[in-house]
mmCIF file of C-alpha atoms in Angstrom:
data_model
loop_
_atom_site.group_PDB
_atom_site.id
_atom_site.type_symbol
_atom_site.label_atom_id
_atom_site.label_comp_id
_atom_site.label_asym_id
_atom_site.label_seq_id
_atom_site.Cartn_x
_atom_site.Cartn_y
_atom_site.Cartn_z
ATOM 1 C CA GLY L 466 -20.922 -18.974 27.136
ATOM 2 C CA ILE L 467 -17.485 -17.840 27.916
ATOM 3 C CA GLY L 468 -17.282 -20.878 29.973
ATOM 4 C CA ILE L 469 -16.224 -22.903 27.249
ATOM 5 C CA TRP L 470 -12.896 -20.097 27.623
ATOM 6 C CA GLY L 471 -9.920 -21.133 29.501
ATOM 7 C CA ASN L 472 -10.752 -17.931 31.514
ATOM 8 C CA ASN L 473 -11.011 -18.923 35.675
ATOM 9 C CA GLN L 474 -10.121 -17.630 39.279
ATOM 10 C CA PRO L 475 -7.907 -15.785 39.293
ATOM 11 C CA VAL L 476 -7.928 -15.035 35.795
ATOM 12 C CA GLY L 477 -10.918 -13.632 34.205
ATOM 13 C CA TRP L 478 -9.102 -11.762 31.616
ATOM 14 C CA GLY L 479 -7.793 -14.524 28.992
ATOM 15 C CA PHE L 480 -7.128 -14.826 25.170
ATOM 16 C CA ASP L 481 -10.549 -12.429 24.993
ATOM 17 C CA ILE L 482 -8.551 -9.070 25.961
ATOM 18 C CA ILE L 483 -5.277 -10.584 25.163
ATOM 19 C CA ASN L 484 -6.669 -10.733 21.614
ATOM 20 C CA PHE L 485 -8.574 -7.088 22.275
ATOM 21 C CA VAL L 486 -5.480 -5.545 22.994
ATOM 22 C CA TRP L 487 -3.601 -6.732 19.999
ATOM 23 C CA TRP L 488 -6.301 -5.745 17.628
ATOM 24 C CA ILE L 489 -6.242 -2.373 18.828
ATOM 25 C CA GLY L 490 -2.660 -2.374 18.493
ATOM 26 C CA ILE L 491 -2.608 -3.210 14.864
ATOM 27 C CA GLY L 492 -5.071 -1.083 13.882
ATOM 28 C CA HIS L 493 -2.815 1.952 14.773
ATOM 29 C CA ALA L 494 -0.784 2.739 11.882
ATOM 30 C CA GLY L 495 -3.502 3.630 9.890
ATOM 31 C CA THR L 496 -4.478 6.393 11.518
ATOM 32 C CA LEU L 497 -0.519 7.333 12.229
ATOM 33 C CA ILE L 498 0.102 7.342 8.162
ATOM 34 C CA SER L 499 -3.109 8.919 7.322
ATOM 35 C CA ALA L 500 -3.443 11.700 10.046
ATOM 36 C CA ILE L 501 0.088 12.385 11.625
ATOM 37 C CA LEU L 502 1.897 12.528 8.179
ATOM 38 C CA LEU L 503 -0.934 14.319 6.177
ATOM 39 C CA LEU L 504 -0.656 16.761 8.872
ATOM 40 C CA LEU L 505 3.100 16.915 8.766
ATOM 41 C CA LYS L 506 2.791 17.287 4.643
ATOM 42 C CA GLN L 507 4.451 13.890 4.237
ATOM 43 C CA LYS L 508 3.718 13.001 0.705
ATOM 44 C CA TRP L 509 5.587 9.451 0.976
ATOM 45 C CA ARG L 510 2.329 8.336 3.130
ATOM 46 C CA ASN L 511 0.309 8.240 -0.272
ATOM 47 C CA SER L 512 1.146 4.718 -1.666
ATOM 48 C CA ILE L 513 0.374 3.399 1.539
ATOM 49 C CA ASN L 514 -2.670 5.431 3.274
ATOM 50 C CA ARG L 515 -5.477 4.255 1.941
ATOM 51 C CA PHE L 516 -4.560 0.094 2.694
ATOM 52 C CA ALA L 517 -3.393 1.378 6.103
ATOM 53 C CA GLU L 518 -6.396 2.943 7.000
ATOM 54 C CA ALA L 519 -8.468 -0.004 6.020
ATOM 55 C CA MET L 520 -6.410 -2.205 7.996
ATOM 56 C CA THR L 521 -7.098 0.217 10.797
ATOM 57 C CA ILE L 522 -11.062 -0.243 10.375
ATOM 58 C CA PHE L 523 -11.124 -3.917 10.149
ATOM 59 C CA ALA L 524 -8.792 -4.528 12.850
ATOM 60 C CA VAL L 525 -10.724 -2.692 15.233
ATOM 61 C CA MET L 526 -13.987 -4.783 13.858
ATOM 62 C CA CYS L 527 -12.432 -7.413 15.254
ATOM 63 C CA ALA L 528 -11.098 -6.044 18.391
ATOM 64 C CA GLY L 529 -14.535 -5.094 19.018
ATOM 65 C CA ILE L 530 -15.926 -8.729 18.883
ATOM 66 C CA TYR L 531 -14.308 -9.949 21.890
ATOM 67 C CA PRO L 532 -15.401 -7.449 24.856
ATOM 68 C CA LEU L 533 -19.165 -7.913 23.490
ATOM 69 C CA LEU L 534 -18.858 -11.733 24.155
ATOM 70 C CA HIS L 535 -16.577 -11.333 27.256
ATOM 71 C CA THR L 536 -19.611 -9.270 28.874
ATOM 72 C CA GLY L 537 -21.764 -12.493 28.656
ATOM 73 C CA ARG L 538 -24.365 -10.803 27.416
ATOM 74 C CA PRO L 539 -23.890 -9.220 24.229
ATOM 75 C CA TRP L 540 -27.524 -9.044 23.158
ATOM 76 C CA VAL L 541 -27.581 -5.995 25.958
ATOM 77 C CA ALA L 542 -24.431 -4.635 25.435
ATOM 78 C CA TYR L 543 -26.291 -1.074 24.537
ATOM 79 C CA TRP L 544 -26.188 -0.671 28.787
ATOM 80 C CA LEU L 545 -22.823 0.360 28.477
ATOM 81 C CA PHE L 546 -24.065 3.427 26.895
ATOM 82 C CA PRO L 547 -25.565 6.087 28.968
ATOM 83 C CA TYR L 548 -29.159 6.278 27.000
ATOM 84 C CA PRO L 549 -32.184 7.577 28.922
ATOM 85 C CA ASN L 550 -33.769 4.346 30.471
ATOM 86 C CA MET L 551 -36.874 4.011 33.000
ATOM 87 C CA LEU L 552 -34.610 1.222 34.789
ATOM 88 C CA GLY L 553 -32.268 3.865 35.538
ATOM 89 C CA MET L 554 -29.277 1.643 34.812
ATOM 90 C CA TRP L 555 -26.136 3.331 34.296
ATOM 91 C CA PRO L 556 -22.582 3.033 33.242
ATOM 92 C CA GLN L 557 -20.027 3.425 36.021
ATOM 93 C CA PHE L 558 -17.641 6.382 34.380
ATOM 94 C CA ARG L 559 -15.050 5.535 36.830
ATOM 95 C CA SER L 560 -14.663 2.432 35.331
ATOM 96 C CA PRO L 561 -11.681 2.265 32.728
ATOM 97 C CA LEU L 562 -13.907 -0.308 30.582
ATOM 98 C CA ILE L 563 -16.467 2.215 30.030
ATOM 99 C CA TRP L 564 -13.518 4.519 28.909
ATOM 100 C CA ASP L 565 -12.735 1.812 26.542
ATOM 101 C CA VAL L 566 -16.212 1.808 24.833
ATOM 102 C CA PHE L 567 -16.174 5.566 23.944
ATOM 103 C CA ALA L 568 -12.434 5.464 23.197
ATOM 104 C CA VAL L 569 -12.845 2.302 20.860
ATOM 105 C CA ASN L 570 -16.092 3.538 19.682
ATOM 106 C CA THR L 571 -14.948 6.859 18.797
ATOM 107 C CA TYR L 572 -11.951 6.052 16.895
ATOM 108 C CA MET L 573 -13.826 3.411 14.659
ATOM 109 C CA THR L 574 -16.535 6.407 13.704
ATOM 110 C CA ILE L 575 -13.452 9.267 12.707
ATOM 111 C CA SER L 576 -11.594 6.295 11.256
ATOM 112 C CA ILE L 577 -14.517 5.265 8.925
ATOM 113 C CA VAL L 578 -15.057 8.938 8.116
ATOM 114 C CA PHE L 579 -11.632 9.698 7.112
ATOM 115 C CA TRP L 580 -11.163 6.385 4.849
ATOM 116 C CA PHE L 581 -14.843 7.391 3.045
ATOM 117 C CA VAL L 582 -13.588 11.272 2.949
ATOM 118 C CA GLY L 583 -10.384 9.946 1.009
ATOM 119 C CA LEU L 584 -12.383 7.786 -0.974
ATOM 120 C CA VAL L 585 -14.907 9.980 -2.655
ATOM 121 C CA PRO L 586 -12.590 11.661 -5.381
ATOM 122 C CA ASP L 587 -11.704 7.841 -6.636
ATOM 123 C CA PHE L 588 -15.794 6.521 -5.892
ATOM 124 C CA ALA L 589 -16.332 9.511 -8.816
ATOM 125 C CA THR L 590 -13.506 7.906 -10.922
ATOM 126 C CA LEU L 591 -15.203 4.414 -10.606
ATOM 127 C CA ARG L 592 -18.824 5.607 -11.009
ATOM 128 C CA ASP L 593 -18.021 7.448 -14.437
ATOM 129 C CA ARG L 594 -15.845 4.116 -15.377
ATOM 130 C CA ALA L 595 -18.458 1.505 -14.357
ATOM 131 C CA THR L 596 -19.923 -0.467 -17.426
ATOM 132 C CA ASN L 597 -22.278 -2.050 -14.831
ATOM 133 C CA LYS L 598 -25.463 -0.272 -13.865
ATOM 134 C CA ILE L 599 -25.561 -1.704 -10.433
ATOM 135 C CA ALA L 600 -21.939 -0.696 -9.783
ATOM 136 C CA ARG L 601 -22.492 2.830 -11.547
ATOM 137 C CA THR L 602 -25.738 3.327 -8.947
ATOM 138 C CA ILE L 603 -23.673 2.388 -5.723
ATOM 139 C CA PHE L 604 -20.344 4.538 -6.815
ATOM 140 C CA GLY L 605 -22.859 7.402 -7.994
ATOM 141 C CA ALA L 606 -24.630 7.678 -4.413
ATOM 142 C CA ALA L 607 -20.621 7.104 -2.836
ATOM 143 C CA SER L 608 -19.629 10.029 -4.728
ATOM 144 C CA MET L 609 -21.856 12.741 -3.384
ATOM 145 C CA GLY L 610 -22.046 14.320 -6.130
ATOM 146 C CA TRP L 611 -18.104 14.984 -6.694
ATOM 147 C CA ARG L 612 -17.528 16.146 -10.056
ATOM 148 C CA GLY L 613 -13.749 17.594 -9.885
ATOM 149 C CA ALA L 614 -14.542 21.040 -9.295
ATOM 150 C CA ALA L 615 -12.669 23.652 -7.526
ATOM 151 C CA ARG L 616 -14.959 24.023 -4.846
ATOM 152 C CA HIS L 617 -15.094 20.560 -4.210
ATOM 153 C CA TRP L 618 -11.406 20.090 -3.834
ATOM 154 C CA GLU L 619 -11.110 22.981 -1.431
ATOM 155 C CA ARG L 620 -13.759 21.331 1.038
ATOM 156 C CA TYR L 621 -12.053 17.953 0.666
ATOM 157 C CA GLU L 622 -8.558 19.510 1.500
ATOM 158 C CA HIS L 623 -10.190 21.074 4.482
ATOM 159 C CA ALA L 624 -12.503 17.835 5.725
ATOM 160 C CA SER L 625 -9.186 16.190 5.372
ATOM 161 C CA TYR L 626 -7.418 18.320 7.640
ATOM 162 C CA ILE L 627 -10.498 18.945 10.274
ATOM 163 C CA LEU L 628 -10.609 14.674 10.141
ATOM 164 C CA ALA L 629 -6.640 15.083 10.683
ATOM 165 C CA GLY L 630 -6.789 17.287 13.735
ATOM 166 C CA LEU L 631 -8.946 15.063 15.090
ATOM 167 C CA SER L 632 -7.793 12.185 14.295
ATOM 168 C CA THR L 633 -3.955 12.647 15.982
ATOM 169 C CA PRO L 634 -5.009 12.521 19.437
ATOM 170 C CA LEU L 635 -7.281 9.635 18.785
ATOM 171 C CA VAL L 636 -3.832 7.613 18.045
ATOM 172 C CA LEU L 637 -2.565 8.538 21.680
ATOM 173 C CA SER L 638 -5.726 8.490 23.633
ATOM 174 C CA VAL L 639 -7.018 5.221 22.603
ATOM 175 C CA HIS L 640 -4.037 2.937 23.640
ATOM 176 C CA THR L 641 -3.543 4.795 26.610
ATOM 177 C CA ILE L 642 -7.205 4.416 27.796
ATOM 178 C CA VAL L 643 -6.390 0.538 26.783
ATOM 179 C CA SER L 644 -3.411 0.655 29.387
ATOM 180 C CA TYR L 645 -5.396 2.439 32.064
ATOM 181 C CA ASP L 646 -7.686 -0.756 32.507
ATOM 182 C CA PHE L 647 -4.471 -2.373 33.918
ATOM 183 C CA ALA L 648 -2.516 0.643 34.978
ATOM 184 C CA MET L 649 -5.432 1.775 37.088
ATOM 185 C CA GLY L 650 -5.518 -2.163 38.774
ATOM 186 C CA ILE L 651 -3.690 -2.406 41.906
ATOM 187 C CA VAL L 652 -2.040 -6.360 40.803
ATOM 188 C CA PRO L 653 1.232 -6.680 40.566
ATOM 189 C CA GLY L 654 3.212 -5.874 37.425
ATOM 190 C CA TRP L 655 0.131 -3.824 35.785
ATOM 191 C CA ASN L 656 -0.346 -0.862 38.638
ATOM 192 C CA VAL L 657 2.708 1.323 36.578
ATOM 193 C CA THR L 658 2.769 4.731 35.129
ATOM 194 C CA ILE L 659 4.729 4.056 32.444
ATOM 195 C CA PHE L 660 2.105 1.530 30.975
ATOM 196 C CA PRO L 661 -0.118 4.659 28.607
ATOM 197 C CA PRO L 662 3.446 5.040 26.553
ATOM 198 C CA TYR L 663 4.551 1.847 27.025
ATOM 199 C CA PHE L 664 1.216 0.583 24.989
ATOM 200 C CA VAL L 665 0.755 3.648 22.634
ATOM 201 C CA ALA L 666 4.581 2.662 21.376
ATOM 202 C CA GLY L 667 3.754 -1.026 21.065
ATOM 203 C CA ALA L 668 1.006 -0.063 19.050
ATOM 204 C CA VAL L 669 2.318 1.939 16.868
ATOM 205 C CA PHE L 670 5.117 -0.799 16.689
ATOM 206 C CA ALA L 671 2.630 -3.436 15.391
ATOM 207 C CA GLY L 672 0.818 -1.757 13.290
ATOM 208 C CA PHE L 673 3.521 -0.390 11.257
ATOM 209 C CA ALA L 674 4.827 -4.275 11.694
ATOM 210 C CA MET L 675 1.185 -5.647 10.381
ATOM 211 C CA VAL L 676 1.615 -2.831 7.280
ATOM 212 C CA ILE L 677 5.041 -4.150 6.200
ATOM 213 C CA THR L 678 3.407 -7.701 6.065
ATOM 214 C CA PHE L 679 0.920 -6.661 3.964
ATOM 215 C CA ALA L 680 2.631 -3.961 1.903
ATOM 216 C CA ILE L 681 5.308 -6.572 0.623
ATOM 217 C CA PRO L 682 3.058 -9.089 -0.985
ATOM 218 C CA LEU L 683 0.966 -6.507 -2.611
ATOM 219 C CA ARG L 684 3.344 -4.792 -4.105
ATOM 220 C CA LYS L 685 5.061 -8.033 -5.634
ATOM 221 C CA TRP L 686 1.472 -9.209 -6.785
ATOM 222 C CA TYR L 687 -0.148 -6.464 -8.461
ATOM 223 C CA LYS L 688 3.195 -4.969 -9.620
ATOM 224 C CA LEU L 689 3.210 -1.337 -7.828
ATOM 225 C CA ASP L 690 7.151 -1.497 -7.325
ATOM 226 C CA LYS L 691 6.676 2.488 -8.604
ATOM 227 C CA PHE L 692 4.448 3.344 -6.265
ATOM 228 C CA ILE L 693 5.106 1.125 -2.869
ATOM 229 C CA THR L 694 8.692 1.714 -3.596
ATOM 230 C CA ASP L 695 12.096 0.654 -1.369
ATOM 231 C CA LYS L 696 12.315 4.065 0.289
ATOM 232 C CA HIS L 697 8.279 3.956 1.649
ATOM 233 C CA LEU L 698 9.686 -0.070 3.119
ATOM 234 C CA ASP L 699 12.856 1.689 4.238
ATOM 235 C CA TRP L 700 10.786 5.028 5.856
ATOM 236 C CA MET L 701 8.273 2.570 7.871
ATOM 237 C CA ALA L 702 11.236 -0.195 8.954
ATOM 238 C CA LYS L 703 12.609 2.902 10.552
ATOM 239 C CA ILE L 704 9.438 3.820 12.037
ATOM 240 C CA MET L 705 8.967 0.312 13.361
ATOM 241 C CA LEU L 706 12.500 0.258 14.424
ATOM 242 C CA ALA L 707 12.018 3.420 16.923
ATOM 243 C CA THR L 708 8.982 2.233 18.197
ATOM 244 C CA GLY L 709 10.779 -0.892 19.074
ATOM 245 C CA MET L 710 13.212 0.950 21.492
ATOM 246 C CA ILE L 711 10.861 2.971 23.113
ATOM 247 C CA VAL L 712 9.188 -0.660 23.816
ATOM 248 C CA ALA L 713 12.394 -2.935 24.092
ATOM 249 C CA TYR L 714 13.203 0.197 27.128
ATOM 250 C CA GLY L 715 9.587 -0.326 28.568
ATOM 251 C CA TYR L 716 10.284 -4.392 29.121
ATOM 252 C CA CYS L 717 13.941 -3.216 30.724
ATOM 253 C CA MET L 718 12.393 -0.967 33.295
ATOM 254 C CA GLU L 719 9.653 -3.242 34.538
ATOM 255 C CA VAL L 720 12.244 -5.364 35.557
ATOM 256 C CA PHE L 721 13.894 -2.361 37.344
ATOM 257 C CA TYR L 722 11.299 -0.918 39.007
ATOM 258 C CA ALA L 723 10.432 -4.869 40.232
ATOM 259 C CA TRP L 724 13.685 -4.791 41.429
ATOM 260 C CA TYR L 725 13.777 -0.949 42.415
ATOM 261 C CA ALA L 726 10.453 -1.308 44.457
ATOM 262 C CA GLN L 727 11.346 -4.630 46.148
ATOM 263 C CA VAL L 728 7.848 -5.340 46.752
ATOM 264 C CA PRO L 729 7.826 -9.103 47.591
ATOM 265 C CA LEU L 730 4.810 -10.096 45.103
ATOM 266 C CA GLU L 731 6.863 -7.675 42.239
ATOM 267 C CA LYS L 732 9.477 -9.603 42.491
ATOM 268 C CA SER L 733 7.917 -13.027 42.646
ATOM 269 C CA LEU L 734 6.269 -12.084 39.706
ATOM 270 C CA LEU L 735 9.564 -11.228 37.862
ATOM 271 C CA PHE L 736 10.767 -14.499 38.939
ATOM 272 C CA ASN L 737 7.877 -16.385 37.338
ATOM 273 C CA ARG L 738 8.882 -14.497 33.921
ATOM 274 C CA THR L 739 11.927 -14.598 33.225
ATOM 275 C CA ASN L 740 13.445 -17.920 35.271
ATOM 276 C CA VAL L 741 13.497 -20.517 33.005
ATOM 277 C CA PHE L 742 14.080 -23.190 34.662
ATOM 278 C CA GLY L 743 11.632 -22.935 37.826
ATOM 279 C CA ALA L 744 8.978 -20.503 36.382
ATOM 280 C CA PRO L 745 5.984 -22.448 33.836
ATOM 281 C CA TYR L 746 5.444 -19.136 32.034
ATOM 282 C CA ALA L 747 9.435 -17.962 31.296
ATOM 283 C CA TRP L 748 8.898 -19.276 27.921
ATOM 284 C CA ALA L 749 6.999 -16.842 26.886
ATOM 285 C CA PHE L 750 8.339 -13.782 28.181
ATOM 286 C CA TRP L 751 11.652 -14.909 26.213
ATOM 287 C CA VAL L 752 9.872 -15.287 22.879
ATOM 288 C CA LEU L 753 8.699 -12.143 22.932
ATOM 289 C CA ILE L 754 12.329 -10.905 23.855
ATOM 290 C CA LEU L 755 13.424 -12.717 21.214
ATOM 291 C CA THR L 756 10.669 -11.628 18.403
ATOM 292 C CA ASN L 757 10.391 -7.775 19.637
ATOM 293 C CA VAL L 758 13.965 -6.956 20.261
ATOM 294 C CA VAL L 759 16.587 -9.586 19.135
ATOM 295 C CA LEU L 760 15.342 -10.518 15.674
ATOM 296 C CA VAL L 761 14.346 -6.263 15.205
ATOM 297 C CA MET L 762 18.220 -5.175 15.364
ATOM 298 C CA PRO L 763 19.350 -6.099 12.702
ATOM 299 C CA LEU L 764 17.071 -3.440 11.605
ATOM 300 C CA TRP L 765 19.487 -0.936 12.201
ATOM 301 C CA LEU L 766 21.618 -1.853 9.060
ATOM 302 C CA PRO L 767 20.613 -0.610 5.805
ATOM 303 C CA LYS L 768 21.107 -3.577 3.749
ATOM 304 C CA VAL L 769 19.220 -5.596 6.175
ATOM 305 C CA ARG L 770 16.078 -3.110 5.756
ATOM 306 C CA ALA L 771 16.593 -3.402 2.132
ATOM 307 C CA ASN L 772 16.352 -7.453 2.178
ATOM 308 C CA HIS L 773 12.461 -7.456 2.069
ATOM 309 C CA LYS L 774 12.553 -11.503 2.772
ATOM 310 C CA TYR L 775 14.332 -10.359 6.002
ATOM 311 C CA LEU L 776 12.540 -7.639 6.554
ATOM 312 C CA MET L 777 8.642 -8.982 6.406
ATOM 313 C CA PHE L 778 10.094 -12.362 8.555
ATOM 314 C CA ALA L 779 10.933 -9.400 10.696
ATOM 315 C CA CYS L 780 7.724 -7.858 11.236
ATOM 316 C CA PHE L 781 5.720 -11.003 11.132
ATOM 317 C CA SER L 782 7.888 -12.224 14.062
ATOM 318 C CA VAL L 783 6.700 -8.543 15.813
ATOM 319 C CA SER L 784 3.155 -10.062 15.269
ATOM 320 C CA VAL L 785 3.407 -12.979 16.848
ATOM 321 C CA GLY L 786 6.116 -10.751 19.734
ATOM 322 C CA MET L 787 3.377 -8.306 20.389
ATOM 323 C CA TRP L 788 0.766 -10.975 20.990
ATOM 324 C CA PHE L 789 2.489 -12.639 23.766
ATOM 325 C CA GLU L 790 3.812 -9.179 24.887
ATOM 326 C CA ARG L 791 -0.206 -9.173 25.694
ATOM 327 C CA TYR L 792 0.091 -12.601 26.923
ATOM 328 C CA VAL L 793 2.660 -11.765 29.204
ATOM 329 C CA ILE L 794 0.853 -8.931 31.071
ATOM 330 C CA ILE L 795 -2.650 -9.981 31.091
ATOM 331 C CA PRO L 796 -3.074 -13.831 32.001
ATOM 332 C CA LEU L 797 0.104 -14.232 33.839
ATOM 333 C CA SER L 798 -0.177 -10.836 35.767
ATOM 334 C CA LEU L 799 -3.756 -12.446 36.967
ATOM 335 C CA THR L 800 -2.267 -15.647 37.861
ATOM 336 C CA ARG L 801 0.064 -13.973 41.212
ATOM 337 C CA ASP L 802 -2.508 -11.860 43.166
ATOM 338 C CA TRP L 803 -1.502 -10.341 46.704
ATOM 339 C CA LEU L 804 -3.030 -13.333 48.456
ATOM 340 C CA PRO L 805 -0.749 -16.952 48.059
ATOM 341 C CA GLY L 806 -4.077 -18.134 48.277
ATOM 342 C CA SER L 807 -5.200 -16.502 45.285
ATOM 343 C CA PHE L 808 -2.376 -18.075 43.173
ATOM 344 C CA GLY L 809 -3.369 -19.845 40.458
ATOM 345 C CA PHE L 810 -2.534 -21.081 36.289
ATOM 346 C CA TYR L 811 -4.233 -20.191 33.031
ATOM 347 C CA THR L 812 -4.484 -22.743 30.259
ATOM 348 C CA PRO L 813 -6.360 -21.588 26.985
ATOM 349 C CA THR L 814 -8.544 -24.325 25.814
ATOM 350 C CA LEU L 815 -9.129 -25.304 21.438
ATOM 351 C CA TRP L 816 -11.851 -22.444 21.791
ATOM 352 C CA ASP L 817 -10.211 -19.914 22.512
ATOM 353 C CA PHE L 818 -7.385 -20.637 19.543
ATOM 354 C CA THR L 819 -10.203 -21.419 17.494
ATOM 355 C CA MET L 820 -11.574 -18.014 17.600
ATOM 356 C CA PHE L 821 -8.320 -16.278 17.431
ATOM 357 C CA ALA L 822 -8.088 -18.074 14.193
ATOM 358 C CA GLY L 823 -11.608 -17.333 13.168
ATOM 359 C CA THR L 824 -11.029 -13.230 13.844
ATOM 360 C CA ILE L 825 -7.214 -13.492 11.506
ATOM 361 C CA GLY L 826 -9.742 -14.987 9.059
ATOM 362 C CA LEU L 827 -12.589 -12.317 8.617
ATOM 363 C CA PHE L 828 -9.692 -9.443 8.591
ATOM 364 C CA VAL L 829 -7.469 -11.444 5.922
ATOM 365 C CA PHE L 830 -11.067 -11.603 4.377
ATOM 366 C CA LEU L 831 -11.929 -8.050 4.562
ATOM 367 C CA MET L 832 -8.562 -7.241 2.990
ATOM 368 C CA PHE L 833 -9.028 -9.465 0.013
ATOM 369 C CA LEU L 834 -12.444 -7.846 -0.597
ATOM 370 C CA PHE L 835 -11.242 -4.398 -0.030
ATOM 371 C CA ILE L 836 -8.209 -4.924 -2.549
ATOM 372 C CA ARG L 837 -10.599 -6.759 -4.730
ATOM 373 C CA PHE L 838 -13.338 -3.914 -5.536
ATOM 374 C CA LEU L 839 -11.558 -0.846 -4.155
ATOM 375 C CA PRO L 840 -8.332 1.325 -4.994
ATOM 376 C CA VAL L 841 -5.762 0.641 -2.696
ATOM 377 C CA ILE L 842 -3.966 3.419 -3.915
ATOM 378 C CA ASN L 843 -5.223 7.101 -4.193
ATOM 379 C CA ILE L 844 -5.959 7.206 -7.593
ATOM 380 C CA TYR L 845 -5.730 10.974 -8.316
ATOM 381 C CA GLU L 846 -2.811 11.183 -6.011
ATOM 382 C CA MET L 847 -1.067 8.763 -8.205
ATOM 383 C CA LYS L 848 -1.851 10.491 -11.389
ATOM 384 C CA GLU L 849 0.106 13.076 -9.896
ATOM 385 C CA LEU L 850 3.429 10.932 -9.078
ATOM 386 C CA VAL L 851 2.824 8.875 -12.687
ATOM 387 C CA HIS L 852 3.475 12.276 -13.997
ATOM 388 C CA GLN L 853 6.320 13.218 -12.077
ATOM 389 C CA ILE L 854 8.384 9.897 -12.847
ATOM 390 C CA HIS L 855 7.287 10.248 -16.830
ATOM 391 C CA ASP L 856 8.861 13.784 -16.400
ATOM 392 C CA GLN L 857 11.887 12.455 -14.339
ATOM 393 C CA GLU L 858 12.461 9.988 -17.017
ATOM 394 C CA HIS L 859 12.077 12.068 -19.712
ATOM 395 C CA GLY L 860 14.214 14.301 -18.081
ATOM 396 C CA HIS L 861 17.243 12.167 -17.503
ATOM 397 C CA LYS L 862 16.708 11.061 -21.354
ATOM 398 C CA ASP L 863 16.715 14.521 -22.583
ATOM 399 C CA ALA L 864 19.887 15.324 -20.608
ATOM 400 C CA LYS L 865 21.711 12.477 -22.091
ATOM 401 C CA GLU L 866 20.854 13.060 -25.522
ATOM 402 C CA GLY L 867 22.132 16.557 -24.787
ATOM 403 C CA ALA L 868 25.354 15.184 -23.259
ATOM 404 C CA SER L 869 26.043 12.692 -25.891
ATOM 405 C CA ALA L 870 25.119 15.267 -28.953
ATOM 406 C CA HIS L 871 27.596 18.087 -26.862
#
């Protein structure tokens, strides 16, 4: 059971909740790219939204593993749902953990439906091109009778906008509710009102970093430079930089309210996080400052954003830094409770690390399966882009010929 983890008293939440929050955060960029940018009619999302949506689904799947196992009895996890039962066991709706169950399951459901609806025209293309009878049958069922009629396109667009409208508040609500797990508690370092926007900005920050981390090698390996262009990477880097500044502001506020409140245990917690010479966990706090703030600041310069090697390095450092942020917030706050007699230490075990590595392996494995069997970029939308590129190239060519003739 979970006795092999590093959880103890007073640290009841260790790697399990750290990794849960980290994976949920990574899943935010896909919904943001798909839903909000669709509503804002941003065409540049077409090149990246498909694999960003897939990334969202796989990240939420990895996240869901941890709370299930953390309960200690995953085989009775259905007790968390308000189903009619003879035992009279009902969920405690005042618990933020129950809010998590509903928020994450709603987010997962809408994300899968949104992803599937976007794939329907491409399933029809794969159905028509399939030479294998089994593949033709599978893609035929998934395409839901799509024939590309005007009525089909009209319903497709209506469904996309409705799902985008449903998904947009979910981007804000899901990680807000995850932040309530901490903000509703009375633990020093948790009970603050800045957590909801701070967590949402951090989730988008980590999510876009992961999208760029996948996009750069993907465009190189599959020669997608004309579809996932330098402009796409530049725009994503700008969004990542903007949310990174909000996260940096959150770090400053954590220091400020610990100083301003003058609560002894808040000041003690701040000392425990920041004092390099006297605190056992200070190294984790300064690692997150280095990876989430210092290494990201060069992205203000357009030349640095155009340097794909540094951009990928910065994005990878953000993924590491956002994990350390959760490490600093969750177990480090629990090691210093209100009573000195409740003070303790937290040390993760080998099983914590191996399970985390396993979920990373599962995520990468699912992404590779997706890249292998399904179109990474929208086929029908890219057809339009190919025609535009072709027309532009021929337009420039005709203009040059006209100029030379003149």
